[in-house]
Amino acid sequence: LEAPAAPPQPNAQLDANRVVILEAILVCLSTPLFLTPGEMVRRRNRWAALLARGGGTRLGPTIAFSLLNVVSNFEFPQASLYSLLSTYSDQRIELLDASLQVLLVLLDYRPRGAAGAAGAA
C-alpha cells in the first residue's frame, strides 16, 4: 500500500455529517449528568465503556486515533486567535471543536473500580 500523493480535500458535507455524529456521541456520553449521585454510582456508562475500551474490539483505539487525526491535521487560518474564535463560521472549526470534546470525555473516562485499584497500587 502506498500513501496517497496528496491529502484529501475537505468536504463540507462530510464535515457537517461528522459534527452531527460527534454531537450525538456527546449526548450518549452525557448520560451521567441526568442521574442522581446514587444512580451514578450503581449504573455504568455503557457508551463511555464501549467507546473508551472498545468492548474487546478495536473500536476504542480506532475512535481515539480518528479524533487525534482530526485534531492534529487541523491547519489554523492565518488570523488572530480572537478573530478565529469570534467568527467561528468554518465547518472545520466545528469539527475540531466536537472532536476535542469527545476526545476529552473519553480520555477522562475511568471505569468503576479503577480509582480504587489505582490508589491501592
PDB file of C-alpha atoms in Angstrom:
ATOM      1  CA  LEU A   1       0.000   0.000   0.000  1.00  0.00           C
ATOM      2  CA  GLU A   2       1.230   3.434  -0.881  1.00  0.00           C
ATOM      3  CA  ALA A   3       0.397   6.708   0.789  1.00  0.00           C
ATOM      4  CA  PRO A   4      -1.838   8.988  -1.257  1.00  0.00           C
ATOM      5  CA  ALA A   5       0.024  11.590  -3.327  1.00  0.00           C
ATOM      6  CA  ALA A   6      -1.974  14.439  -1.802  1.00  0.00           C
ATOM      7  CA  PRO A   7      -4.188  14.649   1.263  1.00  0.00           C
ATOM      8  CA  PRO A   8      -7.912  14.504   0.515  1.00  0.00           C
ATOM      9  CA  GLN A   9      -9.604  17.840   0.055  1.00  0.00           C
ATOM     10  CA  PRO A  10     -12.020  18.902   2.799  1.00  0.00           C
ATOM     11  CA  ASN A  11     -15.649  18.191   2.029  1.00  0.00           C
ATOM     12  CA  ALA A  12     -18.113  20.481   3.812  1.00  0.00           C
ATOM     13  CA  GLN A  13     -20.975  17.945   3.718  1.00  0.00           C
ATOM     14  CA  LEU A  14     -18.814  15.161   5.183  1.00  0.00           C
ATOM     15  CA  ASP A  15     -17.559  17.519   7.882  1.00  0.00           C
ATOM     16  CA  ALA A  16     -21.140  18.516   8.721  1.00  0.00           C
ATOM     17  CA  ASN A  17     -22.124  14.830   8.973  1.00  0.00           C
ATOM     18  CA  ARG A  18     -19.138  14.126  11.234  1.00  0.00           C
ATOM     19  CA  VAL A  19     -20.090  17.023  13.508  1.00  0.00           C
ATOM     20  CA  VAL A  20     -23.646  15.671  13.845  1.00  0.00           C
ATOM     21  CA  ILE A  21     -22.330  12.185  14.688  1.00  0.00           C
ATOM     22  CA  LEU A  22     -19.862  13.546  17.249  1.00  0.00           C
ATOM     23  CA  GLU A  23     -22.611  15.638  18.852  1.00  0.00           C
ATOM     24  CA  ALA A  24     -24.787  12.514  19.088  1.00  0.00           C
ATOM     25  CA  ILE A  25     -21.882  10.671  20.731  1.00  0.00           C
ATOM     26  CA  LEU A  26     -21.570  13.533  23.229  1.00  0.00           C
ATOM     27  CA  VAL A  27     -25.259  13.192  24.076  1.00  0.00           C
ATOM     28  CA  CYS A  28     -24.764   9.466  24.726  1.00  0.00           C
ATOM     29  CA  LEU A  29     -21.704  10.180  26.861  1.00  0.00           C
ATOM     30  CA  SER A  30     -23.572  12.785  28.925  1.00  0.00           C
ATOM     31  CA  THR A  31     -25.985  10.250  30.450  1.00  0.00           C
ATOM     32  CA  PRO A  32     -24.439  10.590  33.948  1.00  0.00           C
ATOM     33  CA  LEU A  33     -25.434  14.269  34.006  1.00  0.00           C
ATOM     34  CA  PHE A  34     -29.069  13.214  34.277  1.00  0.00           C
ATOM     35  CA  LEU A  35     -28.642  10.701  37.103  1.00  0.00           C
ATOM     36  CA  THR A  36     -28.778  11.200  40.838  1.00  0.00           C
ATOM     37  CA  PRO A  37     -25.486  10.621  42.684  1.00  0.00           C
ATOM     38  CA  GLY A  38     -26.749   7.257  43.936  1.00  0.00           C
ATOM     39  CA  GLU A  39     -27.742   6.107  40.467  1.00  0.00           C
ATOM     40  CA  MET A  40     -24.444   7.301  39.056  1.00  0.00           C
ATOM     41  CA  VAL A  41     -22.539   5.030  41.447  1.00  0.00           C
ATOM     42  CA  ARG A  42     -24.695   1.997  40.626  1.00  0.00           C
ATOM     43  CA  ARG A  43     -25.013   2.440  36.871  1.00  0.00           C
ATOM     44  CA  ARG A  44     -22.215   2.139  34.387  1.00  0.00           C
ATOM     45  CA  ASN A  45     -21.984   4.441  31.388  1.00  0.00           C
ATOM     46  CA  ARG A  46     -22.054   1.782  28.700  1.00  0.00           C
ATOM     47  CA  TRP A  47     -21.396   4.274  25.897  1.00  0.00           C
ATOM     48  CA  ALA A  48     -18.212   5.533  27.514  1.00  0.00           C
ATOM     49  CA  ALA A  49     -17.110   1.973  28.275  1.00  0.00           C
ATOM     50  CA  LEU A  50     -17.720   0.895  24.686  1.00  0.00           C
ATOM     51  CA  LEU A  51     -16.023   3.880  23.075  1.00  0.00           C
ATOM     52  CA  ALA A  52     -13.108   4.134  25.508  1.00  0.00           C
ATOM     53  CA  ARG A  53     -12.348   0.440  25.868  1.00  0.00           C
ATOM     54  CA  GLY A  54     -13.780  -0.954  22.650  1.00  0.00           C
ATOM     55  CA  GLY A  55     -15.554  -3.895  24.292  1.00  0.00           C
ATOM     56  CA  GLY A  56     -12.942  -6.407  23.134  1.00  0.00           C
ATOM     57  CA  THR A  57     -12.750  -4.918  19.642  1.00  0.00           C
ATOM     58  CA  ARG A  58     -10.535  -2.316  18.025  1.00  0.00           C
ATOM     59  CA  LEU A  59     -13.249   0.322  18.349  1.00  0.00           C
ATOM     60  CA  GLY A  60     -11.619   2.209  21.242  1.00  0.00           C
ATOM     61  CA  PRO A  61      -8.221   2.789  19.624  1.00  0.00           C
ATOM     62  CA  THR A  62      -9.855   3.464  16.239  1.00  0.00           C
ATOM     63  CA  ILE A  63     -12.053   6.214  17.699  1.00  0.00           C
ATOM     64  CA  ALA A  64      -9.128   7.716  19.626  1.00  0.00           C
ATOM     65  CA  PHE A  65      -6.795   7.744  16.615  1.00  0.00           C
ATOM     66  CA  SER A  66      -9.517   9.138  14.366  1.00  0.00           C
ATOM     67  CA  LEU A  67     -10.187  12.015  16.757  1.00  0.00           C
ATOM     68  CA  LEU A  68      -6.464  12.653  17.195  1.00  0.00           C
ATOM     69  CA  ASN A  69      -6.095  12.673  13.424  1.00  0.00           C
ATOM     70  CA  VAL A  70      -8.745  15.380  13.063  1.00  0.00           C
ATOM     71  CA  VAL A  71      -7.143  17.481  15.798  1.00  0.00           C
ATOM     72  CA  SER A  72      -3.534  17.099  14.658  1.00  0.00           C
ATOM     73  CA  ASN A  73      -4.244  17.693  10.956  1.00  0.00           C
ATOM     74  CA  PHE A  74      -6.187  20.893  11.508  1.00  0.00           C
ATOM     75  CA  GLU A  75      -4.490  23.937   9.995  1.00  0.00           C
ATOM     76  CA  PHE A  76      -5.466  27.219  11.579  1.00  0.00           C
ATOM     77  CA  PRO A  77      -6.153  30.054   9.151  1.00  0.00           C
ATOM     78  CA  GLN A  78      -3.723  32.957   9.082  1.00  0.00           C
ATOM     79  CA  ALA A  79      -5.708  35.073  11.505  1.00  0.00           C
ATOM     80  CA  SER A  80      -5.506  36.068  15.116  1.00  0.00           C
ATOM     81  CA  LEU A  81      -6.984  33.715  17.693  1.00  0.00           C
ATOM     82  CA  TYR A  82      -9.590  36.309  18.663  1.00  0.00           C
ATOM     83  CA  SER A  83     -10.882  36.713  15.114  1.00  0.00           C
ATOM     84  CA  LEU A  84     -10.795  32.936  14.650  1.00  0.00           C
ATOM     85  CA  LEU A  85     -12.939  32.305  17.730  1.00  0.00           C
ATOM     86  CA  SER A  86     -15.269  35.259  17.188  1.00  0.00           C
ATOM     87  CA  THR A  87     -16.263  34.348  13.620  1.00  0.00           C
ATOM     88  CA  TYR A  88     -16.499  30.571  14.102  1.00  0.00           C
ATOM     89  CA  SER A  89     -18.058  30.061  10.677  1.00  0.00           C
ATOM     90  CA  ASP A  90     -15.705  27.448   9.268  1.00  0.00           C
ATOM     91  CA  GLN A  91     -17.144  23.920   9.279  1.00  0.00           C
ATOM     92  CA  ARG A  92     -13.666  22.515  10.013  1.00  0.00           C
ATOM     93  CA  ILE A  93     -13.536  24.509  13.258  1.00  0.00           C
ATOM     94  CA  GLU A  94     -16.840  22.981  14.348  1.00  0.00           C
ATOM     95  CA  LEU A  95     -15.423  19.531  13.548  1.00  0.00           C
ATOM     96  CA  LEU A  96     -12.293  20.341  15.548  1.00  0.00           C
ATOM     97  CA  ASP A  97     -14.389  21.524  18.495  1.00  0.00           C
ATOM     98  CA  ALA A  98     -16.622  18.432  18.513  1.00  0.00           C
ATOM     99  CA  SER A  99     -13.609  16.110  18.111  1.00  0.00           C
ATOM    100  CA  LEU A 100     -11.802  17.731  21.026  1.00  0.00           C
ATOM    101  CA  GLN A 101     -14.882  17.494  23.247  1.00  0.00           C
ATOM    102  CA  VAL A 102     -15.393  13.783  22.564  1.00  0.00           C
ATOM    103  CA  LEU A 103     -11.678  13.086  22.919  1.00  0.00           C
ATOM    104  CA  LEU A 104     -11.527  14.848  26.292  1.00  0.00           C
ATOM    105  CA  VAL A 105     -14.578  12.978  27.612  1.00  0.00           C
ATOM    106  CA  LEU A 106     -13.106   9.632  26.533  1.00  0.00           C
ATOM    107  CA  LEU A 107      -9.686  10.455  27.988  1.00  0.00           C
ATOM    108  CA  ASP A 108     -11.329  11.395  31.284  1.00  0.00           C
ATOM    109  CA  TYR A 109     -13.409   8.204  31.446  1.00  0.00           C
ATOM    110  CA  ARG A 110     -12.488   5.920  34.309  1.00  0.00           C
ATOM    111  CA  PRO A 111     -14.428   2.686  34.741  1.00  0.00           C
ATOM    112  CA  ARG A 112     -15.909   1.822  38.123  1.00  0.00           C
ATOM    113  CA  GLY A 113     -13.332   0.385  40.443  1.00  0.00           C
ATOM    114  CA  ALA A 114     -10.383   1.835  38.523  1.00  0.00           C
ATOM    115  CA  ALA A 115      -9.852   4.666  41.031  1.00  0.00           C
ATOM    116  CA  GLY A 116      -9.647   2.233  43.937  1.00  0.00           C
ATOM    117  CA  ALA A 117      -7.336  -0.104  42.062  1.00  0.00           C
ATOM    118  CA  ALA A 118      -5.029   2.746  41.081  1.00  0.00           C
ATOM    119  CA  GLY A 119      -4.902   4.014  44.671  1.00  0.00           C
ATOM    120  CA  ALA A 120      -4.107   0.537  46.013  1.00  0.00           C
ATOM    121  CA  ALA A 121      -1.134   0.034  43.700  1.00  0.00           C
TER     122      ALA A 121
END
